[in-house]
Each structure stands twice: as C-alpha cells, then as structure tokens.
Coordinates of C-alpha atoms in Angstrom, one line a residue:
M1 CA 27.3 -2.5 2.2
A2 CA 27.1 -5.9 3.3
S3 CA 30.7 -5.8 4.9
T4 CA 29.4 -3.4 7.5
I5 CA 26.5 -5.4 8.9
K6 CA 26.6 -7.2 12.3
K7 CA 24.5 -10.4 13.2
R8 CA 21.7 -8.7 15.2
G9 CA 17.9 -8.8 15.3
Y10 CA 16.2 -5.6 14.3
A11 CA 14.0 -4.5 17.1
F12 CA 11.2 -1.8 16.5
N13 CA 10.8 -0.8 20.1
R14 CA 14.3 -0.5 20.6
V15 CA 13.9 2.2 18.0
L16 CA 11.0 3.7 19.6
N17 CA 12.9 4.1 23.0
S18 CA 16.0 5.6 21.5
L19 CA 14.0 8.3 19.6
S20 CA 11.9 9.1 22.3
S21 CA 14.9 9.9 24.5
P22 CA 15.7 13.8 24.9
F23 CA 19.2 12.5 25.6
P24 CA 21.7 10.7 23.7
N25 CA 20.8 7.0 23.6
K26 CA 23.0 4.2 22.0
S27 CA 20.5 1.7 22.7
A28 CA 19.3 1.5 18.7
N29 CA 22.8 2.1 17.1
W30 CA 22.2 -1.0 15.1
E31 CA 19.1 0.0 13.7
K32 CA 20.4 3.9 13.2
S33 CA 23.3 2.4 11.2
L34 CA 20.8 0.7 8.7
S35 CA 18.9 3.8 8.8
E36 CA 21.9 5.5 7.2
Q37 CA 22.4 2.7 4.6
A38 CA 18.8 3.1 3.7
A39 CA 19.3 6.9 3.1
N40 CA 22.4 6.0 1.0
F41 CA 20.5 3.2 -0.9
Y42 CA 17.8 5.7 -2.1
D43 CA 19.9 9.0 -1.9
Q44 CA 17.1 10.0 0.5
Q45 CA 17.1 13.1 3.0
S46 CA 15.7 12.9 6.2
I47 CA 12.7 15.7 7.4
Q48 CA 13.6 15.9 10.9
N49 CA 14.1 18.8 12.6
R50 CA 16.0 20.1 15.6
Q51 CA 13.0 19.2 18.0
E52 CA 12.6 15.7 16.4
N53 CA 14.3 12.3 16.2
S54 CA 13.9 9.8 13.0
V55 CA 15.3 7.0 11.1
F56 CA 14.7 5.3 7.9
V57 CA 13.3 1.8 8.0
P58 CA 14.9 -0.7 5.4
T59 CA 12.7 -2.0 2.8
R60 CA 12.0 -5.4 1.8
A61 CA 14.0 -4.4 -1.5
M62 CA 17.2 -3.8 0.7
V63 CA 16.9 -7.1 2.6
R64 CA 19.0 -8.8 0.3
E65 CA 21.7 -6.2 0.5
L66 CA 21.7 -6.3 4.4
L67 CA 22.5 -9.9 4.6
T68 CA 26.2 -10.8 5.4
G69 CA 26.3 -14.5 5.4
T70 CA 24.6 -17.9 5.3
A71 CA 21.7 -18.7 7.6
S72 CA 23.9 -20.3 10.2
S73 CA 26.0 -17.1 10.7
G74 CA 22.8 -15.2 11.6
G75 CA 21.5 -14.1 8.1
D76 CA 17.9 -15.6 8.9
L77 CA 18.0 -13.3 12.2
V78 CA 18.6 -10.2 10.1
A79 CA 16.3 -10.8 7.1
T80 CA 13.2 -11.9 9.4
S81 CA 13.3 -9.4 11.9
I82 CA 13.9 -6.4 9.4
L83 CA 11.1 -7.9 7.1
K84 CA 8.8 -7.7 10.2
V85 CA 9.5 -4.0 10.8
A86 CA 9.3 -3.4 7.1
D87 CA 6.1 -5.1 6.5
S88 CA 4.6 -3.1 9.2
V89 CA 5.6 0.3 8.3
R90 CA 4.4 -0.6 4.7
P91 CA 1.7 -3.1 5.0
V92 CA -0.1 -5.0 2.0
T93 CA -3.1 -2.9 1.3
A94 CA -6.6 -4.0 0.2
V95 CA -6.0 -2.8 -3.4
E96 CA -2.8 -5.0 -3.3
R97 CA -4.5 -8.0 -2.3
A98 CA -7.0 -7.4 -4.9
G99 CA -3.9 -7.6 -7.4
V100 CA -2.7 -3.9 -7.7
P101 CA 1.1 -4.1 -8.1
R102 CA 3.4 -2.3 -5.9
I103 CA 6.6 -0.3 -7.1
E104 CA 9.4 1.0 -4.7
T105 CA 11.4 3.0 -6.2
G106 CA 14.0 6.2 -5.3
G107 CA 14.0 9.4 -6.7
E108 CA 11.3 12.2 -6.8
N109 CA 9.0 11.0 -9.3
L110 CA 8.2 8.1 -11.7
T111 CA 6.6 7.9 -15.4
V112 CA 4.4 5.0 -16.0
P113 CA 3.9 4.3 -19.8
R114 CA 0.2 4.0 -20.9
F115 CA -0.5 2.4 -24.4
A116 CA -3.3 3.1 -26.8
A117 CA -4.7 0.0 -28.6
A118 CA -2.9 -0.7 -32.0
D119 CA -4.7 -1.4 -35.4
A120 CA -4.4 -5.0 -36.4
G121 CA -5.2 -6.9 -39.5
W122 CA -4.0 -9.6 -41.6
I123 CA -1.2 -9.8 -44.2
S124 CA -1.4 -11.2 -47.7
E125 CA 1.2 -13.2 -49.2
G126 CA 3.9 -10.9 -50.5
A127 CA 2.5 -8.0 -48.8
V128 CA 4.5 -5.4 -46.8
Y129 CA 4.1 -5.1 -42.7
P130 CA 1.4 -2.6 -42.0
S131 CA 3.0 0.4 -39.9
L132 CA 2.2 0.1 -36.2
T133 CA -0.4 2.5 -35.0
T134 CA 0.4 1.9 -31.3
T135 CA 1.0 5.4 -29.4
T136 CA 2.3 5.9 -26.1
T137 CA 1.6 8.3 -23.2
S138 CA 2.4 8.4 -19.6
V139 CA 1.1 8.8 -16.2
D140 CA 3.2 10.9 -13.9
C141 CA 3.4 9.6 -10.3
T142 CA 4.6 12.2 -7.8
P143 CA 5.4 11.4 -3.9
K144 CA 2.6 12.2 -1.4
L145 CA 3.6 12.2 2.0
A146 CA 1.4 9.9 4.0
S147 CA 1.8 10.5 8.0
A148 CA 0.1 7.8 10.3
R149 CA 0.2 8.9 13.6
L150 CA 0.2 6.8 16.9
S151 CA 0.7 7.1 20.6
F152 CA 2.1 4.8 23.0
S153 CA 2.2 4.8 26.7
R154 CA 5.1 4.9 29.2
R155 CA 4.4 1.3 30.0
L156 CA 4.9 0.2 26.6
K157 CA 8.8 1.1 26.9
V158 CA 9.3 -1.1 29.9
L159 CA 7.7 -4.1 28.1
V160 CA 9.8 -4.1 25.1
P161 CA 10.4 -7.8 24.3
E162 CA 6.6 -8.9 25.2
V163 CA 4.9 -6.0 23.0
E164 CA 7.0 -6.0 20.0
E165 CA 4.2 -8.0 17.8
S166 CA 1.7 -5.9 19.2
V167 CA 3.4 -2.8 18.5
L168 CA 4.0 -3.7 15.1
Q169 CA 0.4 -5.0 14.6
E170 CA -0.8 -1.6 15.6
V171 CA 1.3 0.2 13.1
G172 CA 0.4 -1.9 10.2
R173 CA -3.0 -1.3 11.0
A174 CA -2.7 2.5 11.1
V175 CA -0.3 2.7 7.7
A176 CA -2.6 0.3 5.9
A177 CA -5.8 2.2 6.7
L178 CA -4.3 5.5 5.4
V179 CA -2.6 4.3 2.0
E180 CA -5.9 2.4 1.4
K181 CA -7.8 5.5 2.1
G182 CA -5.5 7.4 -0.6
S183 CA -5.8 4.9 -3.0
I184 CA -9.5 4.8 -2.9
I185 CA -11.1 7.8 -1.9
G186 CA -7.9 10.3 -2.6
T187 CA -9.0 13.4 -4.1
G188 CA -5.8 14.4 -6.1
S189 CA -5.6 17.6 -4.2
S190 CA -4.4 18.6 -0.9
S191 CA -1.4 16.5 -1.1
E192 CA -3.7 13.3 -1.6
P193 CA -3.4 10.7 -4.3
L194 CA -6.2 10.6 -7.0
G195 CA -8.3 7.5 -6.0
L196 CA -10.2 5.0 -7.6
L197 CA -13.6 6.4 -6.6
N198 CA -12.3 9.9 -8.1
L199 CA -10.8 9.1 -11.2
P200 CA -12.5 11.0 -13.8
S201 CA -13.1 8.4 -16.9
V202 CA -14.2 5.1 -14.9
Q203 CA -17.3 3.3 -16.3
T204 CA -20.4 3.4 -14.0
Q205 CA -23.4 1.3 -13.2
S206 CA -26.5 2.5 -11.7
F207 CA -28.1 0.3 -8.8
A208 CA -31.8 0.2 -8.0
A209 CA -31.1 -0.1 -4.2
A210 CA -28.1 0.2 -1.9
T211 CA -27.5 -3.3 -2.2
P212 CA -27.0 -4.5 -5.6
T213 CA -28.3 -7.5 -7.5
A214 CA -26.3 -10.2 -9.1
D215 CA -27.8 -8.9 -12.3
E216 CA -26.4 -5.5 -11.7
L217 CA -22.9 -6.7 -10.6
A218 CA -23.0 -8.7 -13.6
S219 CA -23.9 -5.8 -15.8
M220 CA -20.8 -4.2 -14.3
L221 CA -18.7 -7.1 -16.1
E222 CA -20.2 -6.4 -19.2
K223 CA -19.0 -3.2 -19.4
L224 CA -15.6 -3.8 -18.8
G225 CA -15.9 -6.7 -21.4
D226 CA -17.0 -4.5 -23.8
A227 CA -13.7 -2.2 -23.2
D228 CA -11.9 -5.5 -24.0
I229 CA -10.9 -6.1 -20.3
D230 CA -10.1 -9.6 -19.5
L231 CA -13.0 -10.5 -17.2
R232 CA -11.0 -13.5 -15.8
R233 CA -8.6 -10.6 -14.0
I234 CA -11.5 -8.7 -12.6
A235 CA -11.8 -8.1 -8.7
F236 CA -14.4 -6.4 -6.8
L237 CA -13.8 -4.1 -3.8
M238 CA -16.4 -3.0 -1.3
H239 CA -17.2 -1.8 1.9
P240 CA -17.5 -4.7 4.7
S241 CA -21.0 -3.8 5.3
T242 CA -21.9 -4.1 1.6
A243 CA -20.5 -7.6 1.6
A244 CA -22.3 -8.5 4.7
D245 CA -25.5 -7.4 2.8
L246 CA -24.6 -9.4 -0.4
M247 CA -23.6 -12.6 2.1
K248 CA -27.6 -12.6 2.9
A249 CA -28.8 -11.4 -0.4
R250 CA -30.1 -14.3 -2.8
V251 CA -29.6 -14.5 -6.6
D252 CA -33.3 -14.5 -7.2
A253 CA -36.2 -15.0 -5.0
N254 CA -36.4 -18.9 -6.5
S255 CA -32.8 -19.5 -5.3
G256 CA -31.2 -20.3 -2.3
A257 CA -27.8 -19.4 -3.7
L258 CA -26.2 -16.1 -2.3
V259 CA -24.7 -13.2 -4.2
L260 CA -21.5 -13.3 -2.2
N261 CA -20.5 -16.6 -1.1
D262 CA -16.8 -17.3 -0.1
F263 CA -15.8 -14.1 -0.9
E264 CA -16.4 -14.4 -4.5
I265 CA -19.3 -12.9 -6.8
H266 CA -20.0 -14.5 -10.4
G267 CA -16.4 -16.6 -9.6
L268 CA -14.6 -13.7 -9.0
P269 CA -12.6 -12.3 -5.9
V270 CA -14.2 -10.0 -3.6
F271 CA -12.0 -7.7 -1.3
V272 CA -13.3 -5.3 1.5
S273 CA -12.0 -2.3 2.9
S274 CA -13.6 0.4 5.3
S275 CA -12.4 3.1 2.7
I276 CA -15.0 2.2 0.3
T277 CA -18.1 4.1 1.0
E278 CA -21.0 1.8 1.5
D279 CA -23.0 2.5 -1.4
K280 CA -20.5 1.7 -4.1
V281 CA -19.1 -1.2 -5.3
I282 CA -15.5 -1.2 -7.6
A283 CA -14.9 -3.9 -10.4
M284 CA -11.6 -3.4 -11.7
D285 CA -9.1 -5.1 -13.6
P286 CA -6.0 -4.3 -10.8
S287 CA -3.0 -4.6 -13.5
F288 CA -3.7 -1.3 -14.9
S289 CA -3.1 0.4 -11.4
R290 CA -0.2 1.0 -9.6
L291 CA 0.7 1.8 -5.9
V292 CA 4.0 3.6 -5.7
Y293 CA 6.4 3.8 -2.9
F294 CA 9.1 6.5 -2.8
G295 CA 12.4 6.0 -0.9
A296 CA 12.4 4.1 2.7
P297 CA 9.8 4.8 5.1
Q298 CA 10.6 7.3 8.2
I299 CA 9.8 7.0 11.7
V300 CA 9.8 10.6 13.5
I301 CA 9.0 11.2 17.2
D302 CA 9.5 14.2 19.1
P303 CA 11.2 13.2 22.3
Y304 CA 9.8 16.5 24.2
R305 CA 5.8 16.4 23.3
G306 CA 4.3 14.4 26.1
A307 CA 7.2 14.3 28.5
T308 CA 4.7 14.8 31.4
T309 CA 2.4 11.9 30.6
G310 CA 5.1 9.8 29.2
A311 CA 3.3 9.1 26.2
T312 CA 5.5 8.3 22.9
H313 CA 4.0 10.2 19.8
V314 CA 5.3 8.3 16.5
Q315 CA 4.6 9.6 12.9
V316 CA 5.2 6.8 10.2
L317 CA 5.9 8.5 6.9
N318 CA 5.7 7.2 3.8
A319 CA 5.9 8.9 0.4
V320 CA 3.3 7.2 -2.0
D321 CA 1.3 7.6 -5.1
F322 CA -1.7 5.9 -6.8
V323 CA -1.9 5.7 -10.3
C324 CA -4.4 4.0 -13.0
T325 CA -3.2 3.6 -16.8
H326 CA -6.1 2.8 -18.1
Q327 CA -9.5 4.0 -16.3
S328 CA -11.9 2.1 -18.5
S329 CA -10.6 -0.8 -16.6
I330 CA -12.4 0.5 -13.9
C331 CA -16.3 0.5 -13.1
I332 CA -18.0 2.0 -10.5
G333 CA -21.6 0.8 -9.1
S334 CA -23.6 2.8 -7.0
A335 CA -27.3 3.6 -5.9

C-alpha cells in the first residue's frame, strides 16, 4: 500500500467540492485514491447509488499504513492532515472521555467475551488444584448505521483554505452528538444501539429531588462496590444542567463544600453530555463497555440536491454499536 502514496495533504473541503460536482471532477483524486485503499483495507463496499457521490475516509488505524517515508520527506504532512479529518468524522465522544474503550474493526459483526466470576479458595499442602468454574458468554456487536447530515452554502466552496478547520469542527460536533445519543439513550430497536439508559439489568438509585444530594450519589457508589466493582474506576455522566445544579449545591447545610467541584464528585471524574436526560445520573465502570466502529466512515453527497440554492448536503456515515459486558457495573440514579 505504502509505495503508491504521494506526499500531499488531505483536504476535506476539496473532497466536498469534488463530490458535490455533477460533472467529473479530478480535484480530489488524491483523496479518492485513499478512499479506494480504505475500502480494500476493510474489505468494504460503498452504499452510493447513481444519484450520489461518495468516498471512504481513512481511519487512525490506517495512518501508519499510509505513511511512505520520514517526516522530512512529507510523512508528517500526510499523517497530520489525515488525522484531522479522521478525528472529525469519527470524533471522541463523552462516553470515551469517561473511559469507554473504542474498537475499530472490519467485518460485519464482532463478539465481545463476557466472563462470570469464578469460585476461588485456598489449597492445602499436597492437595489437587480445584477445577475452574469460570464461565464465558458473549455479547454480539452488529453495525448500526449512524448518519449525521449537514448542509453547507455555496460560499463555503470558494473559501476552501480559510474554512477547513471550521468545517471539520462542525462535522465533528454533529457526528459526536449522534454517536453519543445512540450510546446513551439508544433504544436497541429501529437500527439504534442499546444505550446505557436502556440496559435492562443495570442497578438503580432513587433521588428525592431532581438534583441529587451528595449522600444519594455516594449510595450509587455503594451499590457498585457491593457488586465488586472497583470504585476507583468509576466515572459519573450527567446532563450539563444537572452538572450546573450540582456546582451550586452544598454537600450539607453546614458546609461550604460543593457537591460538584472541578468536575469531580467524591473524588471521581464527572463528564457531561446533553444526550443524558436532566433527571438522571449515570455512575459506571467504563472498562466493561465498548464503542465499536465497523470499517471506515463514508462521506456521501447528492450533487443534484440543492442545485438551485447552491447548498451542499453532506451525510457522514459510521457503522457503529455500543455494548456492555457487565450491566451491574452501571448504576442509574433518577428522581
């Protein structure tokens, strides 16, 4: 693969301009050549039809394969420019910042192992080893197609060098919001992942009011600890409004200490997402969950739609799933 790569930066706006043209356009031939290599890398088929133009965007996993020399001969230009686009069309979400690992894989499905706790005991001198009782089950991950749709004006095509960063920022915001929503409130039906708030066997904690107290949040930790979850690995997730309320709430009437301070509660990190409903708080060990991406992301544009207005309508497609292998590692608090 590496021997065919030229030393040229990857420009997302150049991709948009080329795909939005109803006529043959060679301005993004470099990016399209990488699209072909992404398709080969993941053995992936495009979903475009005769009315649409599309390209695959290389992933972080491909960057090392795409480098063809030292930094002084242009390798850094290739890597940096591709990574900016790769991180935009597949951005880091709130659940990942909380510690949920990301898996990027090819294929049409992935099976994640799930282990049941084994019995343990002491062995007397000269006694035989006890038989292992660990049982292994699995959780299946299957691709759910996440489509983030954006529209860009005609003027955008003219200001390519100046607005590249702004375009990537807007794409990243839209994709992150969509994937976060699926990971947190996905229903598991209608082609959505099964999100954290809809997992059937999580632990729960009742709040007396919409804004939880420090004691109620501590009770969530107690329940996780009773399930043999390492409390040092716990992270809280909540809506920004809930976080703001907790920043103003006192630990108790006689204390000046705030429940949420420096994005920590009881010494544990707090992450926010507008995808979480305002009356709920999630406490979780993120190591038992996975955010799984299948293949490379794809950009799809219909060059004929919006032709009279000059708008470019873009779809950023990601095949993604969210799974949890141990639902007792999650506690949902709500009023």
